[in-house]
Coordinates of C-alpha atoms in Angstrom, one line a residue:
X1 CA -7.6 21.1 -2.2
X2 CA -5.8 23.0 0.8
X3 CA -3.9 20.7 3.5
X4 CA -5.6 22.4 6.2
X5 CA -9.0 21.6 4.8
X6 CA -11.4 20.9 7.4
X7 CA -14.8 19.0 7.6
X8 CA -17.8 21.5 7.3
X9 CA -20.4 19.1 8.4
X10 CA -24.0 20.5 9.0
X11 CA -25.1 20.2 12.6
X12 CA -28.3 18.2 11.2
X13 CA -26.1 16.0 8.9
X14 CA -26.3 12.1 9.7
X15 CA -22.5 12.2 10.2
X16 CA -22.7 14.9 12.8
X17 CA -25.9 13.1 14.6
X18 CA -24.7 9.7 14.3
X19 CA -21.0 9.2 14.3
X20 CA -18.6 9.3 17.4
X21 CA -15.4 7.7 18.0
X22 CA -14.7 9.2 21.4
X23 CA -13.8 6.7 23.9
X24 CA -16.6 7.0 26.1
X25 CA -19.4 4.5 26.3
X26 CA -21.0 5.4 23.1
X27 CA -21.0 2.9 20.1
X28 CA -19.8 4.2 16.9
X29 CA -22.9 4.2 14.9
X30 CA -21.3 4.7 11.6
X31 CA -23.9 2.6 9.9
X32 CA -27.6 2.5 10.1
X33 CA -27.7 -0.5 8.2
X34 CA -25.3 -2.3 10.6
X35 CA -26.9 -2.3 13.9
X36 CA -24.2 -2.6 16.6
X37 CA -24.9 -4.9 19.6
X38 CA -24.7 -3.1 22.7
X39 CA -22.2 -5.8 24.5
X40 CA -20.4 -8.7 23.2
X41 CA -19.0 -9.8 26.4
X42 CA -19.7 -12.7 28.7
X43 CA -22.3 -11.5 31.0
X44 CA -20.6 -13.2 33.8
X45 CA -17.5 -11.2 33.6
X46 CA -17.7 -7.4 34.4
X47 CA -15.3 -5.7 32.3
X48 CA -12.5 -3.5 33.8
X49 CA -11.7 -0.8 31.5
X50 CA -8.1 -0.4 30.6
X51 CA -6.6 3.0 29.8
X52 CA -6.0 3.6 26.0
X53 CA -3.0 2.0 24.6
X54 CA -2.4 4.4 21.7
X55 CA -2.5 8.3 21.9
X56 CA -4.4 8.2 18.6
X57 CA -7.4 6.7 20.2
X58 CA -8.0 9.5 22.6
X59 CA -5.2 10.1 24.5
X60 CA -3.6 8.8 27.5
X61 CA -5.7 8.2 30.5
X62 CA -8.9 7.8 28.7
X63 CA -11.2 4.8 28.8
X64 CA -10.3 2.5 25.8
X65 CA -13.9 1.7 24.7
X66 CA -13.4 -1.8 23.3
X67 CA -10.5 -3.1 25.5
X68 CA -11.3 -5.4 28.5
X69 CA -9.5 -7.9 30.7
X70 CA -11.7 -11.1 31.2
X71 CA -11.6 -13.3 34.6
X72 CA -9.0 -15.5 33.2
X73 CA -6.8 -12.5 32.3
X74 CA -7.1 -12.4 28.6
X75 CA -7.3 -9.2 26.7
X76 CA -10.5 -9.1 24.5
X77 CA -12.4 -6.6 22.5
X78 CA -15.9 -5.4 22.0
X79 CA -16.6 -6.0 18.2
X80 CA -19.7 -4.0 18.4
X81 CA -18.4 -1.5 15.9
X82 CA -19.2 -2.6 12.2
X83 CA -15.7 -2.2 11.2
X84 CA -14.4 -4.5 13.7
X85 CA -17.0 -7.3 13.5
X86 CA -16.3 -7.1 9.7
X87 CA -12.6 -7.4 10.5
X88 CA -11.7 -4.2 8.9
X89 CA -9.7 -3.1 12.3
X90 CA -7.6 -5.7 13.6
X91 CA -7.4 -4.8 17.3
X92 CA -4.2 -7.2 17.8
X93 CA -2.2 -4.3 16.2
X94 CA -4.2 -1.1 15.8
X95 CA -6.6 0.9 18.1
X96 CA -10.1 1.7 17.4
X97 CA -11.1 4.0 14.2
X98 CA -9.5 7.7 14.8
X99 CA -11.9 10.2 15.7
X100 CA -12.8 12.9 13.0
X101 CA -11.6 15.7 15.4
X102 CA -8.1 14.3 15.3
X103 CA -8.0 14.0 11.7
X104 CA -9.1 17.8 11.5
X105 CA -6.0 18.3 13.8
X106 CA -3.6 16.7 11.2
X107 CA -5.2 19.0 8.7
X108 CA -4.7 22.1 11.0
X109 CA -1.2 21.1 11.5
X110 CA -2.1 21.0 15.2
X111 CA -0.4 17.8 16.1
X112 CA 3.1 16.5 14.3
X113 CA 3.1 14.0 11.6
X114 CA 5.2 11.0 12.0
X115 CA 7.4 11.9 9.1
X116 CA 7.8 15.5 11.0
X117 CA 8.7 13.6 14.0
X118 CA 11.3 11.5 12.3
X119 CA 12.8 14.7 10.5
X120 CA 12.9 16.3 13.5
X121 CA 14.8 13.7 15.3
X122 CA 17.1 13.5 12.4
X123 CA 17.8 17.0 12.4
X124 CA 18.3 17.4 16.2
X125 CA 20.7 14.6 16.4
X126 CA 22.8 15.6 13.1
X127 CA 25.8 16.8 14.7
X128 CA 26.1 14.0 17.0
X129 CA 25.7 11.5 14.4
X130 CA 28.1 13.2 12.1
X131 CA 30.5 13.2 14.7
X132 CA 30.2 9.5 15.1
X133 CA 30.3 9.0 11.3
X134 CA 33.4 11.0 11.1
X135 CA 35.3 9.3 13.4
X136 CA 35.3 6.1 11.0
X137 CA 35.2 3.9 14.2
X138 CA 33.7 0.2 14.2
X139 CA 34.6 -3.0 12.3
X140 CA 31.8 -3.0 9.8
X141 CA 29.0 -0.7 8.5
X142 CA 25.2 -2.1 8.4
X143 CA 22.7 -1.9 5.9
X144 CA 19.2 -2.8 6.7
X145 CA 17.3 -4.2 3.7
X146 CA 13.4 -3.7 3.9
X147 CA 11.6 -2.8 0.7
X148 CA 14.8 -2.3 -1.2
X149 CA 15.8 -5.8 -2.3
X150 CA 18.4 -4.9 -4.8
X151 CA 22.2 -3.9 -5.2
X152 CA 21.8 -1.3 -7.9
X153 CA 20.6 2.4 -7.5
X154 CA 19.9 1.9 -3.8
X155 CA 20.7 5.1 -1.8
X156 CA 21.0 3.5 1.6
X157 CA 23.3 0.5 0.6
X158 CA 25.2 3.1 -1.6
X159 CA 26.1 5.3 1.2
X160 CA 26.8 2.4 3.7
X161 CA 29.4 0.9 1.1
X162 CA 30.9 4.4 0.5
X163 CA 31.6 4.9 4.3
X164 CA 32.8 1.5 4.8
X165 CA 35.3 2.2 1.9
X166 CA 36.6 5.4 3.5
X167 CA 37.1 3.2 6.8
X168 CA 38.7 0.2 5.1
X169 CA 35.8 -1.7 6.4
X170 CA 33.2 -3.8 4.9
X171 CA 29.5 -3.8 4.8
X172 CA 27.1 -6.3 6.4
X173 CA 23.5 -6.5 5.3
X174 CA 20.7 -7.4 7.4
X175 CA 17.1 -8.7 6.3
X176 CA 14.5 -9.2 8.9
X177 CA 11.3 -11.1 8.5
X178 CA 8.6 -9.9 10.8
X179 CA 5.6 -12.1 10.9
X180 CA 3.5 -9.9 12.8
X181 CA 4.4 -6.9 10.2
X182 CA 3.2 -9.1 7.4
X183 CA 0.1 -9.9 9.2
X184 CA -0.8 -6.4 10.4
X185 CA 0.1 -5.1 6.8
X186 CA -2.1 -7.5 5.4
X187 CA 0.6 -8.8 3.0
X188 CA -0.4 -11.2 0.5
X189 CA 0.9 -14.9 0.4
X190 CA 2.1 -14.1 -3.3
X191 CA 3.8 -11.1 -2.3
X192 CA 5.3 -12.9 0.7
X193 CA 6.6 -15.5 -1.5
X194 CA 8.0 -13.0 -4.2
X195 CA 9.9 -11.1 -1.4
X196 CA 11.4 -14.2 0.0
X197 CA 12.5 -15.4 -3.6
X198 CA 14.0 -12.0 -4.1
X199 CA 16.0 -12.1 -0.5
X200 CA 17.6 -15.2 -1.8
X201 CA 18.7 -13.7 -5.0
X202 CA 19.9 -10.7 -3.2
X203 CA 21.8 -12.8 -0.8
X204 CA 23.7 -14.5 -3.9
X205 CA 24.5 -11.1 -5.5
X206 CA 25.6 -9.6 -2.3
X207 CA 27.8 -12.8 -1.7
X208 CA 29.6 -12.2 -5.0
X209 CA 30.8 -8.6 -3.5
X210 CA 31.8 -10.5 -0.2
X211 CA 29.0 -8.7 1.4
X212 CA 27.1 -11.0 3.7
X213 CA 23.2 -11.0 4.3
X214 CA 22.3 -11.8 7.9
X215 CA 18.8 -13.0 7.6
X216 CA 16.7 -13.4 11.0
X217 CA 13.2 -14.1 11.8
X218 CA 11.7 -11.8 14.8
X219 CA 8.7 -13.0 15.9
X220 CA 7.2 -10.1 17.8
X221 CA 7.3 -6.9 15.9
X222 CA 8.1 -4.6 18.9
X223 CA 11.4 -6.3 19.3
X224 CA 12.9 -5.4 15.8
X225 CA 14.5 -2.0 17.0
X226 CA 16.0 -3.8 20.3
X227 CA 17.5 -6.7 17.9
X228 CA 18.9 -4.2 15.4
X229 CA 20.8 -2.5 18.2
X230 CA 21.8 -6.0 19.6
X231 CA 23.5 -6.7 16.0
X232 CA 25.1 -3.6 15.8
X233 CA 26.7 -3.8 18.9
X234 CA 27.5 -7.5 18.5
X235 CA 29.3 -6.6 15.2
X236 CA 30.8 -3.5 16.3
X237 CA 29.0 -1.4 13.8
X238 CA 28.9 2.0 14.6
X239 CA 26.8 3.1 11.5
X240 CA 23.6 1.7 10.4
X241 CA 21.9 2.6 7.2
X242 CA 18.3 1.9 5.9
X243 CA 15.8 3.4 3.3
X244 CA 12.7 5.1 4.9
X245 CA 9.6 3.5 4.6
X246 CA 6.8 6.1 4.8
X247 CA 3.8 4.2 6.5
X248 CA 3.3 5.8 10.3
X249 CA 4.3 2.9 12.2
X250 CA 7.5 2.5 10.1
X251 CA 8.3 6.2 10.4
X252 CA 7.8 6.2 14.2
X253 CA 10.0 3.1 14.6
X254 CA 12.9 4.9 12.6
X255 CA 12.5 7.9 14.8
X256 CA 12.9 5.7 17.7
X257 CA 15.7 4.3 16.3
X258 CA 17.6 7.3 15.8
X259 CA 17.3 8.2 19.3
X260 CA 18.0 4.6 20.9
X261 CA 21.0 4.0 18.7
X262 CA 22.6 7.4 19.6
X263 CA 22.5 6.5 23.3
X264 CA 24.6 3.5 22.1
X265 CA 26.9 5.9 20.4
X266 CA 25.6 4.3 17.0
X267 CA 24.7 6.4 14.1
X268 CA 21.4 5.3 12.6
X269 CA 21.1 6.8 8.9
X270 CA 17.7 6.3 7.5
X271 CA 17.8 7.7 3.6
X272 CA 15.2 9.0 1.4
X273 CA 14.8 6.4 -1.7
X274 CA 11.6 4.9 -2.2
X275 CA 10.3 7.9 -3.8
X276 CA 11.5 9.8 -6.8
X277 CA 11.0 12.9 -4.9
X278 CA 11.0 12.7 -1.1
X279 CA 7.5 13.5 0.5
X280 CA 7.3 16.9 1.5
X281 CA 9.5 18.5 -1.2
X282 CA 6.9 19.5 -3.5
X283 CA 4.4 22.4 -2.2
X284 CA 1.9 25.0 -3.7
X285 CA 2.7 28.7 -4.2
X286 CA 1.3 29.2 -0.8
X287 CA 3.4 26.2 0.9
X288 CA 0.9 23.8 1.1
X289 CA 0.6 20.0 0.4
X290 CA -1.0 19.1 -2.9
X291 CA -4.2 16.8 -2.7
X292 CA -4.9 17.2 -6.5
X293 CA -2.5 15.2 -8.6
X294 CA -2.4 17.2 -12.0
X295 CA -0.9 20.3 -10.5
X296 CA 1.4 18.1 -8.1
X297 CA 2.7 16.2 -11.3
X298 CA 3.4 19.6 -12.9
X299 CA 5.5 20.5 -10.1
X300 CA 7.2 16.8 -9.8
X301 CA 8.3 17.3 -13.6
X302 CA 9.8 20.8 -13.0
X303 CA 11.3 19.9 -9.8
X304 CA 13.3 17.1 -11.9
X305 CA 13.9 19.5 -14.7
X306 CA 15.5 21.9 -12.4
X307 CA 17.3 19.1 -10.3
X308 CA 18.1 16.3 -12.8
X309 CA 20.8 15.0 -10.4
X310 CA 17.6 13.5 -8.4
X311 CA 17.4 11.0 -11.0
X312 CA 21.0 9.9 -11.1
X313 CA 21.7 6.4 -10.5
X314 CA 23.5 5.7 -7.1
X315 CA 26.9 4.1 -7.2
X316 CA 27.1 0.2 -6.9
X317 CA 28.5 -1.1 -3.8
X318 CA 31.9 -1.7 -3.6
X319 CA 33.7 -5.3 -3.0
X320 CA 34.4 -5.8 0.5
X321 CA 37.8 -6.1 1.8
X322 CA 39.8 -9.2 1.5
X323 CA 39.6 -10.9 4.6
X324 CA 36.0 -9.8 5.5
X325 CA 34.5 -13.0 4.3
X326 CA 36.7 -15.2 6.5
X327 CA 36.0 -12.8 9.6
X328 CA 32.3 -13.0 9.2
X329 CA 32.3 -16.4 7.5
X330 CA 29.2 -17.8 9.6
X331 CA 27.0 -14.7 8.3
X332 CA 27.2 -16.0 4.8
X333 CA 25.5 -19.3 5.6
X334 CA 22.2 -17.6 6.6
X335 CA 19.0 -19.5 5.0
X336 CA 16.1 -17.8 3.5
X337 CA 13.1 -19.0 6.1
X338 CA 9.8 -20.5 4.9
X339 CA 6.8 -18.0 5.0
X340 CA 4.6 -18.1 8.2
X341 CA 2.1 -20.6 7.9
X342 CA -0.7 -18.2 7.4
X343 CA 1.4 -16.8 4.2
X344 CA 2.4 -19.8 2.4
X345 CA 1.2 -20.8 -1.0
X346 CA -0.1 -24.2 -2.2
X347 CA 2.3 -25.9 -4.4
X348 CA 0.2 -25.3 -7.5
X349 CA 0.0 -21.5 -6.7
X350 CA 3.8 -21.4 -6.1
X351 CA 4.6 -23.2 -9.3
X352 CA 2.2 -20.7 -11.3
X353 CA 3.3 -17.4 -9.8
X354 CA 7.0 -18.4 -9.9
X355 CA 6.5 -19.0 -13.8
X356 CA 4.4 -15.8 -14.0
X357 CA 6.7 -13.6 -12.0
X358 CA 10.4 -14.1 -11.9
X359 CA 11.9 -12.4 -8.8
X360 CA 15.0 -10.3 -8.3
X361 CA 16.3 -7.1 -9.8
X362 CA 17.8 -8.8 -12.7
X363 CA 14.1 -10.1 -13.9
X364 CA 12.9 -6.2 -13.2
X365 CA 15.4 -4.7 -15.2
X366 CA 15.0 -7.1 -18.1
X367 CA 11.4 -6.7 -17.8
X368 CA 11.6 -3.0 -18.0
X369 CA 14.1 -3.1 -20.8
X370 CA 11.6 -5.2 -22.8
X371 CA 8.7 -2.5 -22.2
X372 CA 10.7 0.2 -23.1
X373 CA 11.8 -1.4 -26.4
X374 CA 8.4 -3.3 -27.5
X375 CA 5.5 -1.7 -25.9
X376 CA 6.2 1.7 -24.3
X377 CA 5.4 3.8 -27.9
X378 CA 2.1 2.7 -27.8
X379 CA 1.5 2.8 -24.1
X380 CA -0.7 5.8 -24.0
X381 CA -3.2 4.3 -26.7
X382 CA -3.4 0.9 -25.4
X383 CA -2.9 1.0 -21.6
X384 CA -6.5 0.6 -20.6
X385 CA -7.2 -2.3 -22.5
X386 CA -6.8 -5.6 -20.4
X387 CA -6.6 -8.1 -23.1
X388 CA -3.6 -6.4 -25.2
X389 CA -1.1 -6.9 -22.6
X390 CA 0.4 -3.7 -23.2
X391 CA 1.4 -2.4 -19.6
X392 CA 4.8 -2.9 -17.7
X393 CA 3.8 -4.9 -15.2
X394 CA 6.7 -3.6 -13.1
X395 CA 4.4 -2.8 -9.9
X396 CA 5.3 -5.9 -7.9
X397 CA 9.0 -5.1 -8.5
X398 CA 8.4 -1.4 -7.4
X399 CA 6.6 -2.6 -4.2
X400 CA 9.0 -5.0 -3.3
X401 CA 12.0 -2.9 -4.2
X402 CA 13.6 -5.0 -6.8
X403 CA 13.5 -1.9 -8.7
X404 CA 13.6 1.8 -7.7
X405 CA 10.9 4.0 -9.2
X406 CA 13.7 6.5 -9.9
X407 CA 15.3 3.7 -12.1
X408 CA 12.2 3.4 -14.3
X409 CA 11.8 7.2 -14.8
X410 CA 15.4 7.6 -15.7
X411 CA 15.7 4.7 -18.2
X412 CA 12.3 5.9 -19.5
X413 CA 13.8 9.3 -20.1
X414 CA 16.9 7.9 -21.6
X415 CA 15.0 6.3 -24.3
X416 CA 12.8 9.3 -25.0
X417 CA 13.3 11.7 -28.0
X418 CA 13.9 14.5 -25.6
X419 CA 15.2 14.7 -22.0
X420 CA 12.1 16.5 -21.0
X421 CA 9.8 14.4 -18.9
X422 CA 6.6 16.1 -20.5
X423 CA 7.8 15.9 -24.2
X424 CA 8.8 13.6 -26.8
X425 CA 7.2 10.2 -27.2
X426 CA 3.5 10.3 -25.8
X427 CA 3.7 6.6 -24.7
X428 CA 6.7 7.3 -22.4
X429 CA 5.1 10.7 -21.0
X430 CA 2.2 8.8 -20.2
X431 CA 4.0 5.8 -18.4
X432 CA 6.1 8.2 -16.4
X433 CA 3.0 10.0 -15.4
X434 CA 1.6 6.7 -14.2
X435 CA 4.9 5.7 -12.3
X436 CA 4.6 9.2 -10.6
X437 CA 1.2 8.3 -9.1
X438 CA 3.1 6.1 -6.8
X439 CA 4.9 9.0 -5.4
X440 CA 1.9 11.1 -5.2
X441 CA 0.1 8.9 -2.9
X442 CA 3.2 8.3 -0.6
X443 CA 3.0 12.3 -0.4
X444 CA -0.5 12.1 0.6
X445 CA 0.1 9.3 3.2
X446 CA 2.9 11.5 4.8
X447 CA 1.0 14.3 5.0
X448 CA -2.6 12.9 5.9
X449 CA -1.3 9.7 7.9
X450 CA -4.8 9.1 9.1
X451 CA -5.6 7.5 5.7
X452 CA -3.3 4.8 7.2
X453 CA -5.5 4.4 10.1
X454 CA -9.1 3.2 8.8
X455 CA -10.0 6.7 7.9
X456 CA -11.1 8.1 4.3
X457 CA -9.0 11.3 3.3
X458 CA -12.4 12.8 3.1
X459 CA -13.3 12.1 6.9
X460 CA -16.5 13.8 6.5
X461 CA -17.6 10.9 4.4
X462 CA -17.1 8.5 7.5
X463 CA -20.7 8.2 8.2
X464 CA -21.9 7.1 4.6
X465 CA -24.2 4.0 5.8
X466 CA -22.4 1.3 4.0
X467 CA -24.0 -2.3 3.8
X468 CA -22.4 -5.5 5.5
X469 CA -23.5 -8.4 3.3
X470 CA -21.3 -11.3 3.7
X471 CA -23.1 -13.3 0.6
X472 CA -22.8 -10.2 -1.6
X473 CA -19.0 -9.6 -0.5
X474 CA -18.4 -13.3 -1.2
X475 CA -19.9 -13.0 -4.8
X476 CA -17.8 -10.0 -5.4
X477 CA -14.4 -12.0 -4.1
X478 CA -15.4 -14.9 -6.2
X479 CA -16.4 -13.4 -9.5
X480 CA -20.0 -14.4 -9.1
X481 CA -21.9 -10.9 -9.4
X482 CA -23.4 -11.5 -12.8
X483 CA -21.5 -8.7 -14.4
X484 CA -19.0 -10.0 -16.7
X485 CA -16.2 -7.7 -16.7
X486 CA -16.2 -7.6 -12.9
X487 CA -16.4 -11.4 -12.6
X488 CA -13.6 -11.6 -15.0
X489 CA -11.4 -9.3 -13.3
X490 CA -11.9 -11.0 -10.0
X491 CA -11.3 -14.5 -11.4
X492 CA -8.2 -13.2 -12.8
X493 CA -7.0 -11.6 -9.6
X494 CA -7.7 -15.1 -8.0
X495 CA -5.4 -16.9 -10.1
X496 CA -2.6 -14.6 -11.0
X497 CA -2.4 -12.3 -7.9
X498 CA -2.7 -9.3 -10.4
X499 CA -5.3 -7.1 -12.0
X500 CA -5.3 -4.7 -14.6
X501 CA -5.2 -1.2 -13.4
X502 CA -8.6 -0.2 -15.4
X503 CA -10.3 -3.2 -14.1
X504 CA -9.1 -2.2 -10.4
X505 CA -11.1 0.9 -10.9
X506 CA -14.2 -1.0 -12.3
X507 CA -14.3 -3.7 -9.7
X508 CA -13.6 -1.1 -6.7
X509 CA -16.4 1.1 -7.9
X510 CA -18.7 -1.9 -8.3
X511 CA -17.9 -3.0 -4.4
X512 CA -18.5 0.5 -3.1
X513 CA -21.3 1.9 -5.5
X514 CA -23.1 -0.9 -6.5
X515 CA -23.2 -3.1 -3.6
X516 CA -22.5 -0.1 -1.2
X517 CA -20.2 -2.4 0.6
X518 CA -17.7 -0.5 2.9
X519 CA -15.0 0.4 0.7
X520 CA -12.4 -1.0 3.3
X521 CA -13.4 -4.4 3.0
X522 CA -12.4 -4.3 -0.5
X523 CA -9.3 -2.1 0.0
X524 CA -8.2 -5.1 2.7
X525 CA -9.1 -7.9 0.1
X526 CA -7.0 -6.5 -2.5
X527 CA -4.0 -6.3 -0.4
X528 CA -4.5 -9.9 0.8
X529 CA -4.4 -11.0 -2.7
X530 CA -2.3 -8.9 -5.0
X531 CA 1.7 -9.7 -5.5
X532 CA 2.1 -6.1 -6.0
X533 CA 0.2 -4.9 -2.7
X534 CA 1.2 -1.3 -1.9
X535 CA -0.6 0.3 0.8
X536 CA -0.4 3.9 -0.4
X537 CA -1.3 3.1 -4.0
X538 CA -4.1 0.6 -2.8
X539 CA -5.7 3.3 -0.6
X540 CA -5.5 6.0 -3.0
X541 CA -7.1 3.8 -5.7
X542 CA -10.0 2.9 -3.5
X543 CA -10.3 6.3 -2.3
X544 CA -10.6 7.5 -5.8
X545 CA -13.1 4.6 -6.7
X546 CA -15.5 5.3 -3.7
X547 CA -15.1 9.1 -3.7
X548 CA -14.0 9.2 -0.4
X549 CA -10.2 9.7 -0.9
X550 CA -7.7 12.1 -2.3
X551 CA -8.4 13.8 -6.0
X552 CA -11.2 11.3 -6.4
X553 CA -14.0 10.7 -9.0
X554 CA -17.3 12.8 -7.6
X555 CA -19.5 10.9 -5.4
X556 CA -22.3 11.1 -8.1
X557 CA -20.0 9.4 -10.9
X558 CA -21.0 5.5 -10.7
X559 CA -19.2 3.6 -13.2
X560 CA -21.8 1.5 -15.6
X561 CA -19.8 -1.7 -15.7
X562 CA -21.4 -2.7 -19.0
X563 CA -20.3 0.4 -20.8
X564 CA -16.7 0.0 -19.1
X565 CA -16.8 -3.5 -20.6
X566 CA -18.1 -2.5 -24.1
X567 CA -15.6 0.1 -24.1
X568 CA -12.3 -1.5 -23.0
X569 CA -13.1 -5.3 -23.9
X570 CA -15.1 -4.6 -27.1
X571 CA -15.1 -8.0 -28.3
X572 CA -15.0 -9.6 -25.2
X573 CA -11.5 -11.3 -25.2
X574 CA -10.7 -10.8 -21.6
X575 CA -14.3 -11.9 -20.6
X576 CA -14.0 -15.0 -22.7
X577 CA -10.7 -16.0 -21.1
X578 CA -11.9 -15.5 -17.4
X579 CA -15.6 -16.6 -17.6
X580 CA -15.6 -19.5 -19.8
X581 CA -19.4 -19.8 -19.2
X582 CA -19.7 -17.2 -21.6
X583 CA -17.0 -17.9 -24.4
X584 CA -19.9 -19.1 -26.8
X585 CA -21.7 -15.7 -26.9
X586 CA -21.1 -13.6 -29.8
X587 CA -21.3 -10.1 -30.1
X588 CA -22.2 -7.1 -27.5
X589 CA -24.3 -9.4 -25.8
X590 CA -21.5 -10.9 -23.8
X591 CA -21.5 -7.8 -21.8
X592 CA -24.8 -8.2 -20.4
X593 CA -26.1 -11.6 -21.3
X594 CA -29.3 -11.4 -19.3
X595 CA -30.2 -7.8 -20.7
X596 CA -32.8 -9.3 -23.0
X597 CA -34.9 -12.4 -21.5
X598 CA -35.2 -15.2 -24.1
X599 CA -32.2 -14.4 -26.0
X600 CA -29.7 -16.9 -27.1
X601 CA -27.0 -15.1 -24.7
X602 CA -29.3 -15.4 -21.8
X603 CA -30.0 -19.1 -22.7
X604 CA -26.1 -19.8 -22.9
X605 CA -25.4 -18.0 -19.7
X606 CA -28.1 -19.6 -17.8
X607 CA -27.2 -23.2 -19.0
X608 CA -23.5 -22.7 -18.1
X609 CA -24.6 -21.8 -14.5
X610 CA -23.7 -18.0 -15.0
X611 CA -25.4 -15.9 -12.4
X612 CA -27.9 -13.1 -12.9
X613 CA -27.0 -9.5 -11.7
X614 CA -26.9 -9.6 -8.1
X615 CA -28.0 -6.0 -8.1
X616 CA -29.8 -4.1 -10.7
X617 CA -27.7 -1.0 -12.2
X618 CA -30.0 1.9 -12.1
X619 CA -31.5 0.9 -8.6
X620 CA -27.6 0.6 -7.4
X621 CA -26.8 4.0 -8.8
X622 CA -30.0 5.6 -7.2
X623 CA -29.4 4.1 -4.0
X624 CA -25.5 5.2 -3.9
X625 CA -26.5 8.9 -4.6
X626 CA -29.3 8.7 -1.5
X627 CA -27.0 7.1 0.7
X628 CA -23.7 9.2 -0.1
X629 CA -25.8 12.4 0.1
X630 CA -27.4 11.3 3.6
X631 CA -23.9 10.3 4.8
X632 CA -22.3 13.9 4.1
X633 CA -25.3 15.8 5.1
X634 CA -26.2 17.2 1.4
X635 CA -29.8 17.8 0.6
X636 CA -29.0 18.1 -3.2
X637 CA -26.3 16.7 -5.4

């Protein structure tokens, strides 16, 4: 699928007739099921329109459809759009849903992407920043830790340490807790807790190298750049390193920091580290970005075969010079803060998750080592069976940066029977290709940044008429849908903050296609629950399951949860573990206990209070096809 792909929407399509996200006075009628109210403002207060605060919402100077100043001066929003009423778009941090026209402009290379703006800023300032670096001035070099909570194989930290050693100075680490970023990015309490535990371990490991880790809470996310500059000036640091995060907000922030720090004669030096291969590196023969995984992965493998040094481990940071600890003694006393109140775990959850998921890079490397020794050989044949405990469960470490994806690929390659990534042990080949999906989704995010802005990759699917049923959503969240494999998966997530990948596909497909709920409600809920929450991977998975994303399953393919259950949990082991109401049912009836009324299975399920299916499979499939066809303006499948 070419990157300049533009939506071809028939003029009589529902998406052409009903959809608008212009900033005029028309409501977004993205759903014929959800009926937007005409006005949610207090009648006695005539709203005064504001200019749009974000160019993504129609450009400077246009009227912002949903922002008003009330009589008491408070900023409020018109939540008549269904995605806002449902809490999908958090208007405290983001503008209204982007227009299809602007998505098409990104596709057509008509407006610059955030990663292109950062690359341009880095390129235009290279000479000036190199000059600062070459002067070897300042009393310290800073490394800003973000999603790279480790000392091994860390590009930014390694380069900061190398420069400090040349200067005969030391490194100061900085970690910032930004509660607003955690709120805006829907980071789960489980993930917040895991990161805080990992920061404490990182602080101790750095201290062994006489490297302090300054820890600070910055309440307002917009103040982060200003505060970083203040820190650099206070410690007379002329060089500040970090590893790049690829979401649009973070790319824009780093573009801003490159320029602002240079105004203060400081070199801000962001590094590619989070991906094995930096986004934008892999292109089709025509120079375009891939939108299909299989050809992208072939190129990924070929690139690493041609450039094996990309997988090399980055040098460990050096010990800081003697006397550095004494000079910056107060920085070694930093305490890891408590999570914000909205992100705190209960004592019971904390105890359970601490036992399930030891934090820090040593725990990550130990888990990886055990997987490569004990499980990877059979990974290809067993990875889809949730009861077999056959996967690595390293996604939480990749998400927090306690383990680099590069490290995982390199160590897997090292235990293979060949140095080729697409040869040797089948299980190793399969696992590396699964790790690479993480890179692929980041490449997609950088080239099509609107997927970060409440839009489906296939933005022509914008007007699929989703349902917004709170009871159905709650049944899905709590594992009370009457579909045992779906309910087992959701209950597992509610207790462990984790879900097997096969079950993520099944539960996501069920929400989007059986319940026909807006897929973004599910995407949001997963982020708010998972300990391994990762925006690009989560968004990509939901796009696949709902057929609205990059390289998705066809919209007319609707998973049959009962068949998925029979295939991947044949004996019902996983169901019996998480849906105890059904543990006494024998044989295949456990997958659909109410299939035949009057049977022993149905009696057991009813007696134990297990619900009947909230939607009938055949009806759900037919409704899904009708709704999708109408939404994209197709008369036939």
